[in-house]
PDB file of C-alpha atoms in Angstrom:
ATOM      1  CA  UNK A  10       0.025   0.013  -0.234  1.00  0.00           C
ATOM      2  CA  UNK A  11       1.551   3.376  -0.800  1.00  0.00           C
ATOM      3  CA  UNK A  12       1.585   6.201   1.582  1.00  0.00           C
ATOM      4  CA  UNK A  13      -0.999   8.324  -0.029  1.00  0.00           C
ATOM      5  CA  UNK A  14      -3.668   5.483   0.225  1.00  0.00           C
ATOM      6  CA  UNK A  15      -2.290   4.742   3.801  1.00  0.00           C
ATOM      7  CA  UNK A  16      -2.533   8.404   4.848  1.00  0.00           C
ATOM      8  CA  UNK A  17      -6.171   8.689   3.195  1.00  0.00           C
ATOM      9  CA  UNK A  18      -7.121   5.562   5.549  1.00  0.00           C
ATOM     10  CA  UNK A  19      -5.714   6.782   8.757  1.00  0.00           C
ATOM     11  CA  UNK A  20      -7.384  10.545   8.088  1.00  0.00           C
ATOM     12  CA  UNK A  21     -10.557   8.546   7.144  1.00  0.00           C
ATOM     13  CA  UNK A  22     -10.571   6.615  10.529  1.00  0.00           C
ATOM     14  CA  UNK A  23      -9.711   9.888  12.394  1.00  0.00           C
ATOM     15  CA  UNK A  24     -12.949  11.560  10.499  1.00  0.00           C
ATOM     16  CA  UNK A  25     -14.998   8.628  11.488  1.00  0.00           C
ATOM     17  CA  UNK A  26     -14.192   8.628  15.389  1.00  0.00           C
ATOM     18  CA  UNK A  27     -14.868  12.785  15.078  1.00  0.00           C
ATOM     19  CA  UNK A  28     -18.075  12.122  13.689  1.00  0.00           C
ATOM     20  CA  UNK A  29     -18.972   9.393  16.236  1.00  0.00           C
ATOM     21  CA  UNK A  30     -18.463  11.974  18.846  1.00  0.00           C
ATOM     22  CA  UNK A  31     -20.210  14.740  17.148  1.00  0.00           C
ATOM     23  CA  UNK A  32     -23.464  12.482  16.805  1.00  0.00           C
ATOM     24  CA  UNK A  33     -23.150  11.272  20.686  1.00  0.00           C
ATOM     25  CA  UNK A  34     -22.718   7.663  19.217  1.00  0.00           C
ATOM     26  CA  UNK A  35     -19.041   7.797  20.957  1.00  0.00           C
ATOM     27  CA  UNK A  36     -18.423   9.292  24.206  1.00  0.00           C
ATOM     28  CA  UNK A  37     -16.569  12.913  24.091  1.00  0.00           C
ATOM     29  CA  UNK A  38     -13.746  11.562  25.965  1.00  0.00           C
ATOM     30  CA  UNK A  39     -13.698   8.082  24.177  1.00  0.00           C
ATOM     31  CA  UNK A  40     -10.514   6.344  24.355  1.00  0.00           C
ATOM     32  CA  UNK A  41      -8.610   4.523  20.995  1.00  0.00           C
ATOM     33  CA  UNK A  42      -6.577   1.667  21.462  1.00  0.00           C
ATOM     34  CA  UNK A  43      -4.657  -0.728  18.891  1.00  0.00           C
ATOM     35  CA  UNK A  44      -5.827  -3.977  18.986  1.00  0.00           C
ATOM     36  CA  UNK A  45      -2.734  -5.187  20.438  1.00  0.00           C
ATOM     37  CA  UNK A  46      -2.856  -3.214  23.695  1.00  0.00           C
ATOM     38  CA  UNK A  47      -6.245  -5.102  24.611  1.00  0.00           C
ATOM     39  CA  UNK A  48      -5.545  -8.840  23.677  1.00  0.00           C
ATOM     40  CA  UNK A  49      -2.855 -11.422  22.264  1.00  0.00           C
ATOM     41  CA  UNK A  50      -2.507 -10.107  18.724  1.00  0.00           C
ATOM     42  CA  UNK A  51       0.097  -8.223  16.786  1.00  0.00           C
ATOM     43  CA  UNK A  52      -3.078  -6.280  15.108  1.00  0.00           C
ATOM     44  CA  UNK A  53      -3.268  -3.485  13.780  1.00  0.00           C
ATOM     45  CA  UNK A  54       0.386  -4.050  12.678  1.00  0.00           C
ATOM     46  CA  UNK A  55       3.692  -2.227  13.707  1.00  0.00           C
ATOM     47  CA  UNK A  56       3.215   0.542  11.048  1.00  0.00           C
ATOM     48  CA  UNK A  57      -0.420   1.511  11.845  1.00  0.00           C
ATOM     49  CA  UNK A  58       0.178   1.040  15.548  1.00  0.00           C
ATOM     50  CA  UNK A  59       3.250   3.433  15.489  1.00  0.00           C
ATOM     51  CA  UNK A  60       1.237   5.984  13.193  1.00  0.00           C
ATOM     52  CA  UNK A  61      -1.444   5.823  15.859  1.00  0.00           C
ATOM     53  CA  UNK A  62       1.054   6.800  18.651  1.00  0.00           C
ATOM     54  CA  UNK A  63       1.028  10.284  16.649  1.00  0.00           C
ATOM     55  CA  UNK A  64      -2.742  10.595  16.458  1.00  0.00           C
ATOM     56  CA  UNK A  65      -4.045  13.949  18.393  1.00  0.00           C
ATOM     57  CA  UNK A  66      -5.111  13.588  21.703  1.00  0.00           C
ATOM     58  CA  UNK A  67      -7.615  16.422  22.101  1.00  0.00           C
ATOM     59  CA  UNK A  68      -8.531  16.632  18.588  1.00  0.00           C
ATOM     60  CA  UNK A  69     -10.044  13.719  16.120  1.00  0.00           C
ATOM     61  CA  UNK A  70      -8.821  10.795  18.052  1.00  0.00           C
ATOM     62  CA  UNK A  71      -8.255  10.199  21.636  1.00  0.00           C
ATOM     63  CA  UNK A  72      -5.262   7.450  21.610  1.00  0.00           C
ATOM     64  CA  UNK A  73      -4.614   5.582  25.006  1.00  0.00           C
ATOM     65  CA  UNK A  74      -1.004   4.581  25.281  1.00  0.00           C
ATOM     66  CA  UNK A  75      -1.325   2.510  28.324  1.00  0.00           C
ATOM     67  CA  UNK A  76       1.114   0.034  28.554  1.00  0.00           C
ATOM     68  CA  UNK A  77       0.672  -3.394  26.733  1.00  0.00           C
ATOM     69  CA  UNK A  78      -0.976  -5.611  29.135  1.00  0.00           C
ATOM     70  CA  UNK A  79       0.528  -9.142  27.573  1.00  0.00           C
ATOM     71  CA  UNK A  80       3.532  -9.738  29.804  1.00  0.00           C
ATOM     72  CA  UNK A  81       3.367 -12.542  32.797  1.00  0.00           C
ATOM     73  CA  UNK A  82       0.598 -14.284  31.680  1.00  0.00           C
ATOM     74  CA  UNK A  83       0.865 -16.955  33.856  1.00  0.00           C
ATOM     75  CA  UNK A  84       1.385 -15.354  36.986  1.00  0.00           C
ATOM     76  CA  UNK A  85       3.935 -13.539  39.206  1.00  0.00           C
ATOM     77  CA  UNK A  86       5.758 -13.956  42.236  1.00  0.00           C
ATOM     78  CA  UNK A  87       4.890 -11.012  44.391  1.00  0.00           C
ATOM     79  CA  UNK A  88       3.516  -8.150  42.588  1.00  0.00           C
ATOM     80  CA  UNK A  89       2.675  -7.675  38.407  1.00  0.00           C
ATOM     81  CA  UNK A  90       5.835  -6.393  36.863  1.00  0.00           C
ATOM     82  CA  UNK A  91       4.238  -3.702  35.056  1.00  0.00           C
ATOM     83  CA  UNK A  92       3.202  -1.799  38.078  1.00  0.00           C
ATOM     84  CA  UNK A  93       5.399   1.145  38.189  1.00  0.00           C
ATOM     85  CA  UNK A  94       4.404   2.157  42.014  1.00  0.00           C
ATOM     86  CA  UNK A  95       5.368  -1.071  43.648  1.00  0.00           C
ATOM     87  CA  UNK A  96       6.004   1.034  47.095  1.00  0.00           C
ATOM     88  CA  UNK A  97       2.222   1.748  46.958  1.00  0.00           C
ATOM     89  CA  UNK A  98       1.310  -2.071  46.975  1.00  0.00           C
ATOM     90  CA  UNK A  99       0.669  -4.855  49.222  1.00  0.00           C
ATOM     91  CA  UNK A 100       2.597  -8.153  48.444  1.00  0.00           C
ATOM     92  CA  UNK A 101       0.776 -10.681  46.167  1.00  0.00           C
ATOM     93  CA  UNK A 102       1.482 -14.272  46.217  1.00  0.00           C
ATOM     94  CA  UNK A 103       1.747 -15.208  42.917  1.00  0.00           C
ATOM     95  CA  UNK A 104       0.038 -18.056  40.829  1.00  0.00           C
ATOM     96  CA  UNK A 105       3.474 -19.792  40.319  1.00  0.00           C
ATOM     97  CA  UNK A 106       4.088 -19.299  44.000  1.00  0.00           C
ATOM     98  CA  UNK A 107       0.803 -20.904  45.056  1.00  0.00           C
ATOM     99  CA  UNK A 108       0.743 -23.820  42.406  1.00  0.00           C
ATOM    100  CA  UNK A 109      -1.954 -22.402  40.070  1.00  0.00           C
ATOM    101  CA  UNK A 110      -2.631 -23.773  36.751  1.00  0.00           C
ATOM    102  CA  UNK A 111      -2.076 -21.912  33.219  1.00  0.00           C
ATOM    103  CA  UNK A 112      -5.241 -20.554  31.834  1.00  0.00           C
ATOM    104  CA  UNK A 113      -7.028 -21.883  28.883  1.00  0.00           C
ATOM    105  CA  UNK A 114      -7.435 -18.627  27.321  1.00  0.00           C
ATOM    106  CA  UNK A 115      -6.572 -15.150  28.577  1.00  0.00           C
ATOM    107  CA  UNK A 116      -9.010 -11.794  27.977  1.00  0.00           C
ATOM    108  CA  UNK A 117      -7.916  -8.557  28.869  1.00  0.00           C
ATOM    109  CA  UNK A 118      -9.722  -5.280  30.095  1.00  0.00           C
ATOM    110  CA  UNK A 119      -9.489  -2.010  28.887  1.00  0.00           C
ATOM    111  CA  UNK A 120      -7.713   0.225  31.646  1.00  0.00           C
ATOM    112  CA  UNK A 121      -8.401   1.838  33.911  1.00  0.00           C
ATOM    113  CA  UNK A 122     -11.098  -0.284  35.308  1.00  0.00           C
ATOM    114  CA  UNK A 123     -14.125   1.407  36.540  1.00  0.00           C
ATOM    115  CA  UNK A 124     -15.414  -1.076  39.443  1.00  0.00           C
ATOM    116  CA  UNK A 125     -14.434  -3.392  42.174  1.00  0.00           C
ATOM    117  CA  UNK A 126     -16.569  -6.229  43.063  1.00  0.00           C
ATOM    118  CA  UNK A 127     -16.349  -7.922  46.119  1.00  0.00           C
ATOM    119  CA  UNK A 128     -17.140 -11.505  47.006  1.00  0.00           C
ATOM    120  CA  UNK A 129     -16.768 -14.195  49.530  1.00  0.00           C
ATOM    121  CA  UNK A 130     -15.711 -17.690  48.622  1.00  0.00           C
ATOM    122  CA  UNK A 131     -18.347 -19.487  50.776  1.00  0.00           C
ATOM    123  CA  UNK A 132     -15.683 -21.838  51.826  1.00  0.00           C
ATOM    124  CA  UNK A 133     -14.268 -22.224  55.409  1.00  0.00           C
ATOM    125  CA  UNK A 134     -11.869 -19.638  56.155  1.00  0.00           C
ATOM    126  CA  UNK A 135      -8.161 -19.626  56.275  1.00  0.00           C
ATOM    127  CA  UNK A 136      -5.536 -18.128  58.494  1.00  0.00           C
ATOM    128  CA  UNK A 137      -2.152 -19.486  57.008  1.00  0.00           C
ATOM    129  CA  UNK A 138      -0.653 -20.306  53.860  1.00  0.00           C
ATOM    130  CA  UNK A 139      -0.769 -24.142  54.425  1.00  0.00           C
ATOM    131  CA  UNK A 140      -4.735 -23.470  54.754  1.00  0.00           C
ATOM    132  CA  UNK A 141      -5.427 -21.100  52.421  1.00  0.00           C
ATOM    133  CA  UNK A 142      -3.651 -22.422  49.263  1.00  0.00           C
ATOM    134  CA  UNK A 143      -5.534 -25.760  49.249  1.00  0.00           C
ATOM    135  CA  UNK A 144      -8.837 -23.734  49.333  1.00  0.00           C
ATOM    136  CA  UNK A 145      -7.711 -21.428  46.036  1.00  0.00           C
ATOM    137  CA  UNK A 146      -6.491 -24.431  44.203  1.00  0.00           C
ATOM    138  CA  UNK A 147      -9.444 -26.241  44.789  1.00  0.00           C
ATOM    139  CA  UNK A 148     -11.540 -22.966  43.754  1.00  0.00           C
ATOM    140  CA  UNK A 149      -9.539 -22.998  40.455  1.00  0.00           C
ATOM    141  CA  UNK A 150     -10.185 -26.780  39.789  1.00  0.00           C
ATOM    142  CA  UNK A 151     -13.982 -26.332  40.205  1.00  0.00           C
ATOM    143  CA  UNK A 152     -14.013 -23.121  38.340  1.00  0.00           C
ATOM    144  CA  UNK A 153     -11.832 -24.188  35.345  1.00  0.00           C
ATOM    145  CA  UNK A 154     -13.205 -28.166  35.425  1.00  0.00           C
ATOM    146  CA  UNK A 155     -16.805 -28.046  36.670  1.00  0.00           C
ATOM    147  CA  UNK A 156     -17.829 -24.454  35.611  1.00  0.00           C
ATOM    148  CA  UNK A 157     -15.944 -24.589  32.326  1.00  0.00           C
ATOM    149  CA  UNK A 158     -14.090 -21.453  33.219  1.00  0.00           C
ATOM    150  CA  UNK A 159     -10.519 -20.279  31.357  1.00  0.00           C
ATOM    151  CA  UNK A 160      -9.181 -19.786  35.072  1.00  0.00           C
ATOM    152  CA  UNK A 161     -10.467 -19.134  38.586  1.00  0.00           C
ATOM    153  CA  UNK A 162     -12.896 -16.362  38.478  1.00  0.00           C
ATOM    154  CA  UNK A 163     -11.334 -13.921  40.483  1.00  0.00           C
ATOM    155  CA  UNK A 164      -8.756 -11.448  39.917  1.00  0.00           C
ATOM    156  CA  UNK A 165      -7.539 -12.058  43.644  1.00  0.00           C
ATOM    157  CA  UNK A 166      -8.257 -13.565  46.760  1.00  0.00           C
ATOM    158  CA  UNK A 167      -7.495 -12.601  50.382  1.00  0.00           C
ATOM    159  CA  UNK A 168      -7.167 -15.186  53.293  1.00  0.00           C
ATOM    160  CA  UNK A 169      -8.515 -14.266  57.004  1.00  0.00           C
ATOM    161  CA  UNK A 170      -4.771 -13.295  57.784  1.00  0.00           C
ATOM    162  CA  UNK A 171      -4.599 -10.665  55.149  1.00  0.00           C
ATOM    163  CA  UNK A 172      -2.428 -12.600  52.666  1.00  0.00           C
ATOM    164  CA  UNK A 173      -3.427 -11.754  48.813  1.00  0.00           C
ATOM    165  CA  UNK A 174      -3.352 -14.653  46.402  1.00  0.00           C
ATOM    166  CA  UNK A 175      -3.202 -13.748  42.638  1.00  0.00           C
ATOM    167  CA  UNK A 176      -6.117 -15.107  41.019  1.00  0.00           C
ATOM    168  CA  UNK A 177      -6.017 -13.710  37.079  1.00  0.00           C
ATOM    169  CA  UNK A 178      -4.540 -10.769  38.349  1.00  0.00           C
ATOM    170  CA  UNK A 179      -4.167  -7.214  37.109  1.00  0.00           C
ATOM    171  CA  UNK A 180      -6.093  -6.160  33.476  1.00  0.00           C
ATOM    172  CA  UNK A 181      -7.420  -9.515  32.961  1.00  0.00           C
ATOM    173  CA  UNK A 182     -10.909 -10.522  32.723  1.00  0.00           C
ATOM    174  CA  UNK A 183     -12.279 -12.674  35.283  1.00  0.00           C
ATOM    175  CA  UNK A 184     -15.558 -14.466  35.359  1.00  0.00           C
ATOM    176  CA  UNK A 185     -17.097 -13.195  38.572  1.00  0.00           C
ATOM    177  CA  UNK A 186     -20.184 -11.087  38.277  1.00  0.00           C
ATOM    178  CA  UNK A 187     -22.372 -11.241  34.985  1.00  0.00           C
ATOM    179  CA  UNK A 188     -22.540  -8.229  33.031  1.00  0.00           C
ATOM    180  CA  UNK A 189     -19.607  -6.474  34.816  1.00  0.00           C
ATOM    181  CA  UNK A 190     -16.354  -8.523  34.112  1.00  0.00           C
ATOM    182  CA  UNK A 191     -15.251  -6.761  31.173  1.00  0.00           C
ATOM    183  CA  UNK A 192     -15.200  -3.535  33.257  1.00  0.00           C
ATOM    184  CA  UNK A 193     -14.306  -4.798  36.805  1.00  0.00           C
ATOM    185  CA  UNK A 194     -11.969  -6.470  38.856  1.00  0.00           C
ATOM    186  CA  UNK A 195     -13.385  -9.312  41.504  1.00  0.00           C
ATOM    187  CA  UNK A 196     -11.687  -9.433  44.781  1.00  0.00           C
ATOM    188  CA  UNK A 197     -13.150 -12.719  46.905  1.00  0.00           C
ATOM    189  CA  UNK A 198     -12.435 -12.771  50.644  1.00  0.00           C
ATOM    190  CA  UNK A 199     -11.763 -16.404  51.350  1.00  0.00           C
ATOM    191  CA  UNK A 200     -14.487 -17.600  54.025  1.00  0.00           C
ATOM    192  CA  UNK A 201     -18.036 -17.311  54.693  1.00  0.00           C
ATOM    193  CA  UNK A 202     -19.424 -14.141  55.941  1.00  0.00           C
ATOM    194  CA  UNK A 203     -23.088 -14.710  56.374  1.00  0.00           C
ATOM    195  CA  UNK A 204     -22.159 -15.423  59.942  1.00  0.00           C
ATOM    196  CA  UNK A 205     -18.920 -14.122  60.849  1.00  0.00           C
ATOM    197  CA  UNK A 206     -16.966 -10.678  60.606  1.00  0.00           C
ATOM    198  CA  UNK A 207     -14.078 -10.574  58.297  1.00  0.00           C
ATOM    199  CA  UNK A 208     -10.674  -9.911  60.310  1.00  0.00           C
ATOM    200  CA  UNK A 209      -9.609  -6.478  60.300  1.00  0.00           C
ATOM    201  CA  UNK A 210      -6.330  -7.530  58.826  1.00  0.00           C
ATOM    202  CA  UNK A 211      -8.334  -8.669  55.607  1.00  0.00           C
ATOM    203  CA  UNK A 212     -10.326  -5.765  55.372  1.00  0.00           C
ATOM    204  CA  UNK A 213      -7.244  -3.515  55.231  1.00  0.00           C
ATOM    205  CA  UNK A 214      -5.456  -6.019  52.620  1.00  0.00           C
ATOM    206  CA  UNK A 215      -8.614  -5.124  50.564  1.00  0.00           C
ATOM    207  CA  UNK A 216      -8.351  -1.444  50.644  1.00  0.00           C
ATOM    208  CA  UNK A 217      -4.654  -1.609  50.234  1.00  0.00           C
ATOM    209  CA  UNK A 218      -4.871  -3.654  46.929  1.00  0.00           C
ATOM    210  CA  UNK A 219      -7.496  -0.965  45.318  1.00  0.00           C
ATOM    211  CA  UNK A 220      -5.317   1.794  46.473  1.00  0.00           C
ATOM    212  CA  UNK A 221      -2.542   0.138  44.490  1.00  0.00           C
ATOM    213  CA  UNK A 222      -4.895  -0.399  41.446  1.00  0.00           C
ATOM    214  CA  UNK A 223      -5.943   3.255  41.231  1.00  0.00           C
ATOM    215  CA  UNK A 224      -1.992   4.557  42.103  1.00  0.00           C
ATOM    216  CA  UNK A 225      -1.183   2.394  38.830  1.00  0.00           C
ATOM    217  CA  UNK A 226      -3.738   3.328  36.701  1.00  0.00           C
ATOM    218  CA  UNK A 227      -5.277  -0.269  36.810  1.00  0.00           C
ATOM    219  CA  UNK A 228      -8.273   0.730  38.637  1.00  0.00           C
ATOM    220  CA  UNK A 229     -10.014   4.520  37.635  1.00  0.00           C
ATOM    221  CA  UNK A 230      -9.695   7.456  39.981  1.00  0.00           C
ATOM    222  CA  UNK A 231     -13.403   7.458  41.108  1.00  0.00           C
ATOM    223  CA  UNK A 232     -13.310   3.794  40.747  1.00  0.00           C
ATOM    224  CA  UNK A 233     -16.837   2.297  42.538  1.00  0.00           C
ATOM    225  CA  UNK A 234     -16.629  -0.606  45.130  1.00  0.00           C
ATOM    226  CA  UNK A 235     -19.685  -2.844  45.045  1.00  0.00           C
ATOM    227  CA  UNK A 236     -20.417  -6.042  46.820  1.00  0.00           C
ATOM    228  CA  UNK A 237     -21.432  -8.582  44.734  1.00  0.00           C
ATOM    229  CA  UNK A 238     -25.160  -8.816  46.050  1.00  0.00           C
ATOM    230  CA  UNK A 239     -25.988  -5.341  44.892  1.00  0.00           C
ATOM    231  CA  UNK A 240     -25.304  -6.188  41.204  1.00  0.00           C
ATOM    232  CA  UNK A 241     -26.500  -9.716  40.923  1.00  0.00           C
ATOM    233  CA  UNK A 242     -28.806 -12.162  43.037  1.00  0.00           C
ATOM    234  CA  UNK A 243     -26.421 -13.521  45.504  1.00  0.00           C
ATOM    235  CA  UNK A 244     -26.112 -13.087  49.313  1.00  0.00           C
ATOM    236  CA  UNK A 245     -22.101 -12.965  48.702  1.00  0.00           C
ATOM    237  CA  UNK A 246     -20.170 -11.121  50.146  1.00  0.00           C
ATOM    238  CA  UNK A 247     -21.916 -12.040  53.031  1.00  0.00           C
ATOM    239  CA  UNK A 248     -24.143  -9.690  55.414  1.00  0.00           C
ATOM    240  CA  UNK A 249     -21.199  -9.220  57.948  1.00  0.00           C
ATOM    241  CA  UNK A 250     -18.543  -8.202  55.189  1.00  0.00           C
ATOM    242  CA  UNK A 251     -21.262  -6.192  53.381  1.00  0.00           C
ATOM    243  CA  UNK A 252     -21.681  -4.082  56.264  1.00  0.00           C
ATOM    244  CA  UNK A 253     -18.271  -3.748  56.940  1.00  0.00           C
ATOM    245  CA  UNK A 254     -17.878  -2.624  53.431  1.00  0.00           C
ATOM    246  CA  UNK A 255     -20.143   0.291  53.792  1.00  0.00           C
ATOM    247  CA  UNK A 256     -17.431   2.295  55.631  1.00  0.00           C
ATOM    248  CA  UNK A 257     -14.599   1.547  52.775  1.00  0.00           C
ATOM    249  CA  UNK A 258     -13.455   4.715  50.585  1.00  0.00           C
ATOM    250  CA  UNK A 259     -14.880   4.240  47.158  1.00  0.00           C
ATOM    251  CA  UNK A 260     -17.880   2.024  48.223  1.00  0.00           C
ATOM    252  CA  UNK A 261     -21.212   2.929  46.786  1.00  0.00           C
ATOM    253  CA  UNK A 262     -24.479   2.328  48.252  1.00  0.00           C
ATOM    254  CA  UNK A 263     -26.792   2.612  45.407  1.00  0.00           C
TER     255      UNK A 263
END
């Protein structure tokens, strides 16, 4: 394709996007991504992707150049290597460390994510690694083998001792809340909180993880935190944890 044809195609794409904005088909602050930024693909090709980096941010197209989320697909030992502000983040036990399986497939979310959905696992609680790891492994096996999910359902899981376990991790789509998976992360507290209150250390770990996500542009600055029971027909994360959540930063009552 000669340069004149390519330039006309690029300008046509920008004009089409601007048309969508003018006619309220696209948001005024619409974000434009290359396919490679949100899924495992080389599309739209190196040359077109490089050209996109020159598209105006305040004019015909709003190109979002947040880092490629494809590294470290199989988990990490502590925190995601793409997290830049590591000092603001709690330690996370990566999939490799707790012996998690590789996913069947990986799907990505567009960043920053706008919702955090809190669940409980409806299992026994756990207070140390040798109690928590078997529960996390059993959940992953159940989700993948019985429910035929691509991976464990949650992005992260938290033990009663405040330990955080990587599920699908940052900027990957879980399978935890119907209608919200593409635009949220799911955090599951290990245990059943219909009858028992969460430990303070586990609550603080969840809050710290959410602030880590905000600091590193994984989560929106005005992220909204919901209990699963607020957005789908479930008792999760249990009444006691739900009542505790009402005091959290970013929690939305309605």
